[in-house]
């Protein structure tokens, strides 16, 4: 509740069938500012009944053809209006994401700009598809003509995470809408505020009712019913491996398409011939950007032994100098962890790591001068046992593990010894070596002499326990189509297998 004399807190709404509505059961839960540990809004708590309405709206909209049968150019024009709306409200959305998630303001501004560009990129692809949806195929028999069509697959259930609240939602919403699908979005209950603004912008852009729907709520109350709903044709999920398994199980029961972008424990292999300051800069960016709440974070750093002592010393110095504080404060590079629950999980992982024999080099505790909020000093562990949970399991926070290696082959073996395979990075002035290592790292995303740059034009996704399928790029667009073959027999010809119908 609001404090006495304070204006009432904003209450978010669901967006179903082109209208902003309250949940049928009227529930809500607080949005918590991780920098202050106080509530600043009330989030609509949708349930299975709301999910059912949203899926039915999306189903009706898809089956009616009001969106899928429009030309790509027509859809593209509306998607560009969404992009324009995001840019017009960039400052507002970024400030809200800082308050909801805790990330530094410049990072939030970057995210909103990327979200707008994603709509523009998929608008271009939608427009380019006009006239190219059907491909003729020569089957070698003159009596038949055949073609292959790529058609929008139907109703999409999008379940998205809290670390990039708007951007991760847009990674699914933009290509799905561009392809002609309809969608129900269920963002994480920890950070759902900016998705209501996305719904407002989509509504203002004139996208028809039912094409885009938003249901906020918890995973059990809203996410699970959405993943299990029989009216859904595809479930697109980004989140933890544990929840991904549940989503995949639910999708399997309905024999529907599933795309999973799950966790990671990505390696960063650094050879001794590279510039030490460049290496440190990319290590910092690879693990402390967005507070380490990044699925692709290069949290396992492998350093050639001759460089290891000097790099570790320089990295420690740079890490201890990172400005920490509320994300809306000037100059801040590390904001608070997103929630009390995530904060506790990271602290527990650090405590467990200390017991493994790993050396805590720096961090691991609350910074001085910040008694309130989910703040945590960026943390470095060195000489980490490679069988420990600290080395092998995703922490999803500002914690990096560093070990030395002696040869290229050893580094590759260490890097690939993981249940995950989302991303990996290699750094060396020897570009031929970089290319060799890049080809041998088993992951869906490889960075050479950098870590974490992400481009909408390139596919995103992993192997092994890091997921199934790809987002972004053309692959992320094609993922929202089904393939249909149409084979036509010339009516002037005669088949005559069972009946002799020849004249």
CSV table of C-alpha atoms in Angstrom, one decimal:
chain,number,residue,atom,x,y,z
A,1,UNK,CA,0.0,0.0,0.0
A,2,UNK,CA,1.1,3.6,-0.5
A,3,UNK,CA,2.3,5.6,2.5
A,4,UNK,CA,-0.1,8.1,4.0
A,5,UNK,CA,-0.3,11.2,1.9
A,6,UNK,CA,1.5,9.6,-1.1
A,7,UNK,CA,-0.3,9.2,-4.4
A,8,UNK,CA,-1.7,5.8,-5.0
A,9,UNK,CA,0.6,3.3,-6.7
A,10,UNK,CA,0.1,2.5,-10.3
A,11,UNK,CA,-1.8,-0.8,-10.9
A,12,UNK,CA,-0.9,-2.5,-14.1
A,13,UNK,CA,-3.6,-4.2,-16.3
A,14,UNK,CA,-3.7,-7.2,-18.5
A,15,UNK,CA,-4.2,-6.6,-22.3
A,16,UNK,CA,-6.6,-9.1,-23.9
A,17,UNK,CA,-8.4,-8.9,-27.2
A,18,UNK,CA,-7.5,-5.3,-27.7
A,19,UNK,CA,-8.6,-4.1,-24.3
A,20,UNK,CA,-6.8,-3.3,-21.0
A,21,UNK,CA,-8.6,-5.2,-18.3
A,22,UNK,CA,-8.2,-6.2,-14.6
A,23,UNK,CA,-7.6,-9.9,-13.8
A,24,UNK,CA,-10.8,-11.8,-13.4
A,25,UNK,CA,-9.9,-12.7,-9.8
A,26,UNK,CA,-8.8,-9.2,-9.1
A,27,UNK,CA,-5.4,-10.1,-7.6
A,28,UNK,CA,-2.1,-8.3,-7.7
A,29,UNK,CA,1.4,-8.4,-6.2
A,30,UNK,CA,3.9,-5.7,-5.6
A,31,UNK,CA,6.7,-4.5,-7.9
A,32,UNK,CA,9.8,-4.1,-5.6
A,33,UNK,CA,12.5,-1.6,-6.3
A,34,UNK,CA,15.7,-3.6,-5.6
A,35,UNK,CA,17.7,-0.5,-4.7
A,36,UNK,CA,15.3,0.4,-1.8
A,37,UNK,CA,13.5,-2.9,-1.1
A,38,UNK,CA,10.2,-1.0,-1.3
A,39,UNK,CA,7.1,-1.5,-3.4
A,40,UNK,CA,6.4,1.1,-6.1
A,41,UNK,CA,3.5,-0.4,-8.1
A,42,UNK,CA,0.9,-3.2,-8.1
A,43,UNK,CA,1.2,-5.8,-10.8
A,44,UNK,CA,-1.9,-7.5,-12.2
A,45,UNK,CA,-1.9,-11.2,-11.1
A,46,UNK,CA,-3.4,-13.1,-14.0
A,47,UNK,CA,-4.5,-16.7,-13.6
A,48,UNK,CA,-5.6,-19.6,-15.7
A,49,UNK,CA,-8.9,-18.0,-16.5
A,50,UNK,CA,-7.2,-14.9,-17.9
A,51,UNK,CA,-4.8,-17.1,-19.8
A,52,UNK,CA,-7.7,-18.9,-21.4
A,53,UNK,CA,-9.3,-15.6,-22.5
A,54,UNK,CA,-6.0,-14.4,-24.0
A,55,UNK,CA,-5.3,-17.6,-25.9
A,56,UNK,CA,-8.9,-17.7,-27.2
A,57,UNK,CA,-8.5,-14.1,-28.4
A,58,UNK,CA,-5.2,-15.0,-30.1
A,59,UNK,CA,-6.8,-18.1,-31.6
A,60,UNK,CA,-9.7,-16.2,-33.0
A,61,UNK,CA,-7.5,-13.4,-34.4
A,62,UNK,CA,-5.2,-15.9,-36.1
A,63,UNK,CA,-8.0,-18.1,-37.5
A,64,UNK,CA,-9.8,-15.0,-38.8
A,65,UNK,CA,-6.8,-14.0,-40.9
A,66,UNK,CA,-7.1,-10.3,-39.8
A,67,UNK,CA,-3.3,-10.4,-39.2
A,68,UNK,CA,-1.8,-13.4,-41.0
A,69,UNK,CA,-3.5,-12.6,-44.3
A,70,UNK,CA,-2.3,-9.0,-44.4
A,71,UNK,CA,0.6,-8.3,-46.7
A,72,UNK,CA,4.0,-8.2,-45.2
A,73,UNK,CA,4.3,-4.5,-46.0
A,74,UNK,CA,1.1,-3.7,-44.1
A,75,UNK,CA,2.3,-5.6,-41.0
A,76,UNK,CA,5.7,-3.9,-41.4
A,77,UNK,CA,4.1,-0.5,-41.3
A,78,UNK,CA,2.5,-1.2,-38.0
A,79,UNK,CA,5.6,-2.8,-36.5
A,80,UNK,CA,7.5,0.4,-37.5
A,81,UNK,CA,4.9,2.4,-35.6
A,82,UNK,CA,5.7,0.2,-32.5
A,83,UNK,CA,9.4,1.0,-32.9
A,84,UNK,CA,8.6,4.7,-33.2
A,85,UNK,CA,6.5,4.5,-30.1
A,86,UNK,CA,9.3,2.8,-28.1
A,87,UNK,CA,11.8,5.5,-29.2
A,88,UNK,CA,9.3,8.2,-28.2
A,89,UNK,CA,9.0,6.7,-24.7
A,90,UNK,CA,12.6,5.5,-24.4
A,91,UNK,CA,13.4,7.7,-21.3
A,92,UNK,CA,10.2,6.7,-19.5
A,93,UNK,CA,10.7,3.0,-20.2
A,94,UNK,CA,14.3,3.0,-19.3
A,95,UNK,CA,13.7,4.7,-16.0
A,96,UNK,CA,11.0,2.2,-15.2
A,97,UNK,CA,13.3,-0.7,-16.0
A,98,UNK,CA,15.9,0.7,-13.6
A,99,UNK,CA,13.3,0.9,-10.9
A,100,UNK,CA,11.9,-2.6,-11.6
A,101,UNK,CA,15.2,-4.5,-12.4
A,102,UNK,CA,17.9,-2.4,-10.8
A,103,UNK,CA,20.2,-2.1,-13.8
A,104,UNK,CA,22.1,1.1,-14.5
A,105,UNK,CA,20.2,3.7,-16.5
A,106,UNK,CA,22.6,3.7,-19.6
A,107,UNK,CA,22.2,-0.1,-19.8
A,108,UNK,CA,18.4,0.2,-19.7
A,109,UNK,CA,18.4,3.0,-22.4
A,110,UNK,CA,20.5,0.7,-24.6
A,111,UNK,CA,18.0,-2.1,-24.1
A,112,UNK,CA,15.0,0.0,-25.1
A,113,UNK,CA,16.9,1.3,-28.2
A,114,UNK,CA,17.7,-2.3,-29.1
A,115,UNK,CA,14.0,-3.3,-28.7
A,116,UNK,CA,12.9,-0.6,-31.1
A,117,UNK,CA,15.5,-1.7,-33.7
A,118,UNK,CA,14.3,-5.3,-33.3
A,119,UNK,CA,10.9,-4.2,-34.5
A,120,UNK,CA,12.4,-2.3,-37.4
A,121,UNK,CA,14.6,-5.3,-38.4
A,122,UNK,CA,11.7,-7.7,-38.4
A,123,UNK,CA,9.5,-5.2,-40.2
A,124,UNK,CA,12.0,-5.2,-43.0
A,125,UNK,CA,12.0,-9.0,-43.2
A,126,UNK,CA,8.2,-9.1,-43.2
A,127,UNK,CA,8.1,-6.7,-46.1
A,128,UNK,CA,10.8,-8.6,-48.0
A,129,UNK,CA,8.8,-11.8,-47.8
A,130,UNK,CA,5.9,-10.4,-49.9
A,131,UNK,CA,5.8,-12.4,-53.1
A,132,UNK,CA,8.3,-14.9,-51.8
A,133,UNK,CA,6.1,-17.1,-49.5
A,134,UNK,CA,5.8,-19.9,-52.1
A,135,UNK,CA,8.6,-21.6,-54.0
A,136,UNK,CA,8.0,-23.8,-57.0
A,137,UNK,CA,9.7,-27.2,-57.1
A,138,UNK,CA,10.4,-29.4,-60.1
A,139,UNK,CA,9.4,-32.9,-59.1
A,140,UNK,CA,10.5,-34.5,-62.4
A,141,UNK,CA,7.0,-35.5,-63.6
A,142,UNK,CA,5.3,-33.2,-66.1
A,143,UNK,CA,1.9,-34.2,-64.9
A,144,UNK,CA,2.5,-32.6,-61.5
A,145,UNK,CA,3.4,-29.1,-60.4
A,146,UNK,CA,4.5,-28.6,-56.8
A,147,UNK,CA,5.4,-25.8,-54.4
A,148,UNK,CA,6.6,-25.2,-50.9
A,149,UNK,CA,4.8,-22.6,-48.8
A,150,UNK,CA,6.0,-21.0,-45.6
A,151,UNK,CA,3.0,-20.0,-43.5
A,152,UNK,CA,2.7,-18.4,-40.0
A,153,UNK,CA,2.5,-21.2,-37.5
A,154,UNK,CA,-0.4,-19.9,-35.4
A,155,UNK,CA,-0.7,-18.9,-31.7
A,156,UNK,CA,2.5,-18.4,-29.8
A,157,UNK,CA,2.9,-18.5,-26.0
A,158,UNK,CA,5.9,-16.3,-25.1
A,159,UNK,CA,7.2,-16.7,-21.5
A,160,UNK,CA,10.1,-14.3,-20.8
A,161,UNK,CA,12.6,-13.6,-18.1
A,162,UNK,CA,13.4,-10.7,-15.7
A,163,UNK,CA,16.9,-9.8,-16.6
A,164,UNK,CA,16.1,-7.9,-19.8
A,165,UNK,CA,12.3,-7.4,-19.2
A,166,UNK,CA,11.4,-5.5,-22.4
A,167,UNK,CA,14.1,-6.7,-24.7
A,168,UNK,CA,13.7,-10.4,-24.2
A,169,UNK,CA,9.9,-10.0,-24.7
A,170,UNK,CA,10.5,-8.1,-27.9
A,171,UNK,CA,12.9,-10.8,-29.2
A,172,UNK,CA,9.8,-13.1,-29.3
A,173,UNK,CA,7.0,-10.6,-30.0
A,174,UNK,CA,8.6,-8.8,-33.0
A,175,UNK,CA,9.4,-11.8,-35.2
A,176,UNK,CA,6.2,-13.6,-34.3
A,177,UNK,CA,4.1,-10.6,-35.3
A,178,UNK,CA,6.2,-10.0,-38.4
A,179,UNK,CA,5.6,-13.6,-39.5
A,180,UNK,CA,1.8,-13.2,-39.1
A,181,UNK,CA,1.4,-15.1,-35.9
A,182,UNK,CA,-0.6,-14.0,-32.9
A,183,UNK,CA,0.9,-14.1,-29.4
A,184,UNK,CA,0.2,-14.2,-25.7
A,185,UNK,CA,3.1,-12.8,-23.7
A,186,UNK,CA,3.7,-13.8,-20.0
A,187,UNK,CA,6.7,-11.8,-18.6
A,188,UNK,CA,8.4,-12.7,-15.4
A,189,UNK,CA,6.5,-11.6,-12.3
A,190,UNK,CA,9.8,-10.0,-11.0
A,191,UNK,CA,9.9,-7.4,-13.8
A,192,UNK,CA,6.7,-7.0,-15.8
A,193,UNK,CA,6.2,-3.2,-15.7
A,194,UNK,CA,7.7,-2.2,-19.1
A,195,UNK,CA,5.6,-4.9,-20.9
A,196,UNK,CA,2.4,-3.0,-20.0
A,197,UNK,CA,3.9,0.0,-21.9
A,198,UNK,CA,4.7,-2.3,-24.8
A,199,UNK,CA,1.1,-3.2,-24.9
A,200,UNK,CA,0.0,0.4,-24.9
A,201,UNK,CA,2.4,1.1,-27.8
A,202,UNK,CA,1.1,-1.9,-29.8
A,203,UNK,CA,-2.4,-0.8,-29.1
A,204,UNK,CA,-1.7,2.7,-30.4
A,205,UNK,CA,0.0,1.3,-33.5
A,206,UNK,CA,-3.4,-0.2,-34.6
A,207,UNK,CA,-2.4,-3.8,-34.4
A,208,UNK,CA,-5.8,-5.6,-34.5
A,209,UNK,CA,-7.4,-6.9,-31.3
A,210,UNK,CA,-6.3,-10.4,-30.2
A,211,UNK,CA,-3.1,-10.3,-32.2
A,212,UNK,CA,-1.0,-9.3,-29.2
A,213,UNK,CA,-2.1,-10.2,-25.6
A,214,UNK,CA,-0.4,-9.6,-22.3
A,215,UNK,CA,-1.0,-11.7,-19.2
A,216,UNK,CA,1.1,-10.9,-16.1
A,217,UNK,CA,1.3,-13.2,-13.2
A,218,UNK,CA,3.3,-15.9,-11.5
A,219,UNK,CA,4.8,-18.9,-13.1
A,220,UNK,CA,2.4,-21.4,-11.5
A,221,UNK,CA,-0.7,-19.3,-11.8
A,222,UNK,CA,-0.2,-18.0,-15.3
A,223,UNK,CA,2.9,-19.4,-16.9
A,224,UNK,CA,2.1,-23.0,-16.5
A,225,UNK,CA,-1.5,-22.7,-17.8
A,226,UNK,CA,-0.2,-20.9,-20.8
A,227,UNK,CA,2.4,-23.5,-21.6
A,228,UNK,CA,-0.2,-26.2,-21.2
A,229,UNK,CA,-3.1,-24.5,-23.1
A,230,UNK,CA,-4.4,-26.6,-26.0
A,231,UNK,CA,-5.0,-23.5,-28.1
A,232,UNK,CA,-1.3,-22.7,-28.3
A,233,UNK,CA,0.7,-23.8,-31.4
A,234,UNK,CA,4.2,-22.9,-30.1
A,235,UNK,CA,5.8,-22.2,-26.7
A,236,UNK,CA,8.8,-19.9,-26.7
A,237,UNK,CA,10.5,-19.7,-23.4
A,238,UNK,CA,13.6,-18.0,-22.0
A,239,UNK,CA,14.6,-18.8,-18.4
A,240,UNK,CA,16.1,-21.4,-16.2
A,241,UNK,CA,16.9,-25.0,-17.1
A,242,UNK,CA,14.6,-26.3,-14.4
A,243,UNK,CA,11.6,-24.3,-15.7
A,244,UNK,CA,12.5,-25.1,-19.3
A,245,UNK,CA,12.1,-28.8,-18.5
A,246,UNK,CA,8.6,-28.1,-17.2
A,247,UNK,CA,7.8,-26.1,-20.3
A,248,UNK,CA,9.1,-28.8,-22.6
A,249,UNK,CA,7.1,-31.4,-20.8
A,250,UNK,CA,3.9,-29.4,-21.1
A,251,UNK,CA,4.6,-28.8,-24.8
A,252,UNK,CA,5.2,-32.5,-25.3
A,253,UNK,CA,1.8,-33.4,-23.9
A,254,UNK,CA,0.2,-31.3,-26.6
A,255,UNK,CA,2.6,-32.2,-29.3
A,256,UNK,CA,3.4,-28.6,-30.0
A,257,UNK,CA,6.5,-26.7,-31.1
A,258,UNK,CA,8.8,-25.5,-28.4
A,259,UNK,CA,11.8,-23.1,-28.4
A,260,UNK,CA,13.9,-22.9,-25.2
A,261,UNK,CA,16.7,-20.4,-24.5
A,262,UNK,CA,18.0,-21.5,-21.1
A,263,UNK,CA,21.1,-21.1,-18.9
A,264,UNK,CA,24.8,-21.0,-19.5
A,265,UNK,CA,28.2,-21.2,-17.9
A,266,UNK,CA,30.1,-19.7,-20.7
A,267,UNK,CA,33.9,-20.0,-21.0
A,268,UNK,CA,36.3,-17.2,-21.9
A,269,UNK,CA,39.7,-18.5,-23.1
A,270,UNK,CA,42.5,-15.9,-22.9
A,271,UNK,CA,46.0,-16.4,-24.3
A,272,UNK,CA,49.1,-14.7,-23.0
A,273,UNK,CA,49.8,-12.8,-26.2
A,274,UNK,CA,46.9,-10.4,-25.8
A,275,UNK,CA,46.9,-6.9,-24.3
A,276,UNK,CA,46.2,-7.2,-20.6
A,277,UNK,CA,44.0,-4.2,-20.3
A,278,UNK,CA,41.9,-5.2,-23.3
A,279,UNK,CA,41.5,-8.7,-21.7
A,280,UNK,CA,40.4,-7.2,-18.4
A,281,UNK,CA,37.9,-4.8,-20.1
A,282,UNK,CA,36.2,-7.7,-21.9
A,283,UNK,CA,36.3,-9.9,-18.8
A,284,UNK,CA,34.5,-7.2,-16.8
A,285,UNK,CA,31.9,-6.6,-19.6
A,286,UNK,CA,31.4,-10.4,-20.0
A,287,UNK,CA,30.4,-10.9,-16.3
A,288,UNK,CA,29.5,-7.7,-14.7
A,289,UNK,CA,27.3,-6.2,-17.4
A,290,UNK,CA,23.7,-6.2,-16.2
A,291,UNK,CA,25.0,-7.3,-12.8
A,292,UNK,CA,25.9,-10.7,-14.2
A,293,UNK,CA,22.2,-11.5,-14.7
A,294,UNK,CA,23.0,-12.6,-18.2
A,295,UNK,CA,22.4,-16.1,-19.6
A,296,UNK,CA,25.5,-15.9,-21.8
A,297,UNK,CA,27.8,-14.3,-19.2
A,298,UNK,CA,31.4,-15.5,-19.6
A,299,UNK,CA,31.6,-16.6,-16.0
A,300,UNK,CA,34.3,-19.2,-16.4
A,301,UNK,CA,37.6,-17.5,-17.4
A,302,UNK,CA,40.6,-19.6,-18.5
A,303,UNK,CA,43.9,-17.7,-18.7
A,304,UNK,CA,47.2,-19.0,-20.1
A,305,UNK,CA,49.4,-19.6,-17.1
A,306,UNK,CA,52.2,-17.1,-18.0
A,307,UNK,CA,49.7,-14.3,-18.0
A,308,UNK,CA,47.6,-15.5,-15.1
A,309,UNK,CA,49.2,-13.7,-12.1
A,310,UNK,CA,49.4,-10.3,-13.8
A,311,UNK,CA,45.9,-10.5,-15.3
A,312,UNK,CA,44.4,-11.6,-12.0
A,313,UNK,CA,46.0,-8.7,-10.2
A,314,UNK,CA,44.9,-6.2,-12.8
A,315,UNK,CA,41.4,-7.6,-12.9
A,316,UNK,CA,41.1,-7.5,-9.1
A,317,UNK,CA,42.1,-3.8,-9.1
A,318,UNK,CA,39.6,-3.0,-11.9
A,319,UNK,CA,36.8,-5.0,-10.2
A,320,UNK,CA,37.2,-3.2,-6.9
A,321,UNK,CA,37.0,0.1,-8.6
A,322,UNK,CA,33.5,-0.5,-10.2
A,323,UNK,CA,31.0,2.1,-9.0
A,324,UNK,CA,28.1,0.4,-7.2
A,325,UNK,CA,24.8,1.9,-6.3
A,326,UNK,CA,21.2,2.6,-7.4
A,327,UNK,CA,20.9,2.3,-11.2
A,328,UNK,CA,19.5,5.8,-11.6
A,329,UNK,CA,22.6,7.4,-9.9
A,330,UNK,CA,25.2,9.0,-12.3
A,331,UNK,CA,28.2,6.9,-13.1
A,332,UNK,CA,27.0,3.7,-11.6
A,333,UNK,CA,28.2,0.5,-13.4
A,334,UNK,CA,26.7,-2.1,-11.1
A,335,UNK,CA,23.2,-1.9,-9.7
A,336,UNK,CA,21.4,-4.1,-7.1
A,337,UNK,CA,20.5,-7.7,-7.7
A,338,UNK,CA,16.9,-8.0,-9.0
A,339,UNK,CA,15.2,-9.5,-6.0
A,340,UNK,CA,15.6,-10.8,-2.4
A,341,UNK,CA,15.3,-14.3,-3.7
A,342,UNK,CA,18.0,-14.0,-6.3
A,343,UNK,CA,20.2,-12.1,-3.9
A,344,UNK,CA,20.0,-15.0,-1.4
A,345,UNK,CA,20.7,-17.6,-4.1
A,346,UNK,CA,23.9,-15.7,-5.1
A,347,UNK,CA,25.1,-15.3,-1.6
A,348,UNK,CA,24.4,-19.0,-0.9
A,349,UNK,CA,26.5,-19.9,-4.0
A,350,UNK,CA,29.4,-17.7,-2.8
A,351,UNK,CA,29.2,-19.3,0.7
A,352,UNK,CA,29.3,-22.8,-0.8
A,353,UNK,CA,32.1,-21.8,-3.1
A,354,UNK,CA,34.3,-20.8,-0.2
A,355,UNK,CA,34.0,-24.3,1.2
A,356,UNK,CA,35.3,-26.0,-2.0
A,357,UNK,CA,38.8,-24.7,-1.7
A,358,UNK,CA,38.4,-22.0,-4.3
A,359,UNK,CA,40.2,-18.8,-3.4
A,360,UNK,CA,37.9,-15.8,-2.9
A,361,UNK,CA,40.0,-12.9,-4.4
A,362,UNK,CA,37.6,-10.1,-3.9
A,363,UNK,CA,33.9,-9.3,-3.3
A,364,UNK,CA,31.2,-11.6,-2.1
A,365,UNK,CA,29.6,-9.3,0.4
A,366,UNK,CA,27.6,-6.1,0.8
A,367,UNK,CA,29.4,-2.9,-0.3
A,368,UNK,CA,30.1,-0.3,2.4
A,369,UNK,CA,27.7,2.7,2.5
A,370,UNK,CA,24.7,0.7,1.0
A,371,UNK,CA,22.9,-0.8,4.0
A,372,UNK,CA,19.7,-1.2,2.1
A,373,UNK,CA,18.9,-2.8,-1.2
A,374,UNK,CA,20.1,-6.0,-2.8
A,375,UNK,CA,23.6,-4.8,-3.4
A,376,UNK,CA,26.6,-7.1,-3.8
A,377,UNK,CA,30.2,-6.4,-4.5
A,378,UNK,CA,31.4,-8.0,-7.7
A,379,UNK,CA,33.1,-11.3,-6.9
A,380,UNK,CA,36.2,-13.1,-8.2
A,381,UNK,CA,37.1,-16.7,-7.3
A,382,UNK,CA,40.5,-18.1,-8.4
A,383,UNK,CA,41.9,-21.6,-8.5
A,384,UNK,CA,38.4,-23.1,-8.6
A,385,UNK,CA,38.0,-26.9,-8.5
A,386,UNK,CA,36.6,-27.8,-11.9
A,387,UNK,CA,34.2,-30.4,-10.3
A,388,UNK,CA,32.6,-27.9,-8.0
A,389,UNK,CA,29.2,-26.3,-8.4
A,390,UNK,CA,30.9,-22.9,-8.4
A,391,UNK,CA,32.6,-23.8,-11.6
A,392,UNK,CA,29.9,-25.9,-13.2
A,393,UNK,CA,26.5,-24.4,-12.3
A,394,UNK,CA,25.0,-21.1,-13.4
A,395,UNK,CA,25.0,-18.4,-10.6
A,396,UNK,CA,23.4,-15.6,-12.6
A,397,UNK,CA,25.0,-12.8,-10.7
A,398,UNK,CA,28.3,-10.8,-10.6
A,399,UNK,CA,30.5,-13.8,-9.8
A,400,UNK,CA,33.4,-14.9,-12.0
A,401,UNK,CA,35.6,-18.0,-11.7
A,402,UNK,CA,39.2,-17.9,-13.0
A,403,UNK,CA,41.6,-20.8,-13.6
A,404,UNK,CA,44.9,-21.1,-15.4
A,405,UNK,CA,45.7,-23.4,-18.4
A,406,UNK,CA,48.9,-24.6,-20.0
A,407,UNK,CA,48.0,-25.4,-23.6
A,408,UNK,CA,45.5,-24.7,-26.3
A,409,UNK,CA,44.2,-28.2,-26.2
A,410,UNK,CA,43.8,-28.1,-22.4
A,411,UNK,CA,41.9,-24.8,-22.6
A,412,UNK,CA,39.5,-26.2,-25.2
A,413,UNK,CA,38.9,-29.3,-23.1
A,414,UNK,CA,38.2,-27.3,-20.0
A,415,UNK,CA,35.9,-24.9,-21.9
A,416,UNK,CA,33.8,-27.7,-23.4
A,417,UNK,CA,33.6,-29.7,-20.2
A,418,UNK,CA,30.2,-28.3,-19.3
A,419,UNK,CA,26.5,-29.3,-19.4
A,420,UNK,CA,25.9,-25.9,-21.1
A,421,UNK,CA,26.7,-24.6,-24.5
A,422,UNK,CA,25.2,-21.2,-25.0
A,423,UNK,CA,28.2,-19.0,-25.6
A,424,UNK,CA,32.0,-18.9,-25.5
A,425,UNK,CA,34.8,-16.4,-26.1
A,426,UNK,CA,38.5,-16.5,-27.1
A,427,UNK,CA,41.1,-13.7,-27.0
A,428,UNK,CA,44.5,-13.7,-28.6
A,429,UNK,CA,46.5,-11.5,-31.0
A,430,UNK,CA,47.0,-14.7,-33.0
A,431,UNK,CA,43.9,-14.6,-35.2
A,432,UNK,CA,44.6,-18.0,-36.7
A,433,UNK,CA,44.5,-19.5,-33.2
A,434,UNK,CA,41.3,-17.6,-32.4
A,435,UNK,CA,39.7,-19.2,-35.4
A,436,UNK,CA,40.9,-22.6,-34.5
A,437,UNK,CA,39.6,-22.3,-30.9
A,438,UNK,CA,36.3,-20.7,-32.1
A,439,UNK,CA,35.6,-23.7,-34.3
A,440,UNK,CA,36.3,-26.2,-31.5
A,441,UNK,CA,34.3,-24.5,-28.8
A,442,UNK,CA,30.9,-26.3,-28.5
A,443,UNK,CA,28.4,-23.5,-28.2
A,444,UNK,CA,25.8,-21.6,-30.3
A,445,UNK,CA,27.5,-18.2,-29.9
A,446,UNK,CA,31.3,-17.5,-30.1
A,447,UNK,CA,33.0,-14.2,-29.6
A,448,UNK,CA,36.5,-13.5,-30.8
A,449,UNK,CA,38.5,-10.8,-28.9
A,450,UNK,CA,35.4,-9.7,-27.1
A,451,UNK,CA,32.5,-10.9,-25.0
A,452,UNK,CA,28.7,-10.3,-25.0
A,453,UNK,CA,28.2,-8.0,-28.1
A,454,UNK,CA,24.8,-9.0,-29.4
A,455,UNK,CA,23.3,-8.0,-32.8
A,456,UNK,CA,19.7,-8.5,-33.8
A,457,UNK,CA,20.8,-9.6,-37.3
A,458,UNK,CA,22.6,-12.7,-35.9
A,459,UNK,CA,21.1,-15.9,-34.5
A,460,UNK,CA,21.0,-16.4,-30.8
A,461,UNK,CA,20.8,-19.8,-29.0
A,462,UNK,CA,22.7,-22.7,-27.6
A,463,UNK,CA,23.4,-26.4,-27.6
A,464,UNK,CA,23.3,-29.1,-24.9
A,465,UNK,CA,21.4,-27.9,-21.8
A,466,UNK,CA,21.4,-24.3,-23.0
A,467,UNK,CA,18.3,-24.8,-25.1
A,468,UNK,CA,16.6,-25.7,-28.4
A,469,UNK,CA,16.2,-23.4,-31.4
A,470,UNK,CA,17.4,-19.9,-32.3
A,471,UNK,CA,16.1,-16.4,-31.8
A,472,UNK,CA,17.1,-13.2,-33.7
A,473,UNK,CA,18.4,-12.9,-37.2
A,474,UNK,CA,16.6,-14.6,-40.1
A,475,UNK,CA,16.6,-17.8,-38.1
A,476,UNK,CA,14.5,-16.1,-35.4
A,477,UNK,CA,12.0,-15.1,-38.1
A,478,UNK,CA,11.8,-18.4,-39.8
A,479,UNK,CA,11.1,-20.1,-36.4
A,480,UNK,CA,7.6,-18.7,-36.6
A,481,UNK,CA,6.6,-20.4,-39.8
A,482,UNK,CA,5.4,-23.9,-40.7
A,483,UNK,CA,6.3,-25.5,-44.0
A,484,UNK,CA,3.6,-26.8,-46.3
A,485,UNK,CA,3.9,-28.6,-49.6
A,486,UNK,CA,1.2,-28.3,-52.3
A,487,UNK,CA,1.2,-30.9,-55.1
A,488,UNK,CA,-1.1,-30.4,-58.0
A,489,UNK,CA,-2.0,-32.9,-60.7
A,490,UNK,CA,-2.9,-31.7,-64.2
A,491,UNK,CA,-6.6,-32.3,-64.7
A,492,UNK,CA,-6.0,-32.8,-68.4
A,493,UNK,CA,-3.9,-35.9,-67.5
A,494,UNK,CA,-5.1,-39.4,-66.4
A,495,UNK,CA,-3.7,-41.4,-63.5
A,496,UNK,CA,-5.5,-44.7,-64.1
A,497,UNK,CA,-4.0,-46.8,-61.4
A,498,UNK,CA,-7.3,-48.4,-60.2
A,499,UNK,CA,-9.7,-47.1,-62.8
A,500,UNK,CA,-9.0,-46.9,-66.5
A,501,UNK,CA,-10.4,-43.4,-67.0
A,502,UNK,CA,-8.5,-42.8,-70.2
A,503,UNK,CA,-10.7,-41.6,-73.1
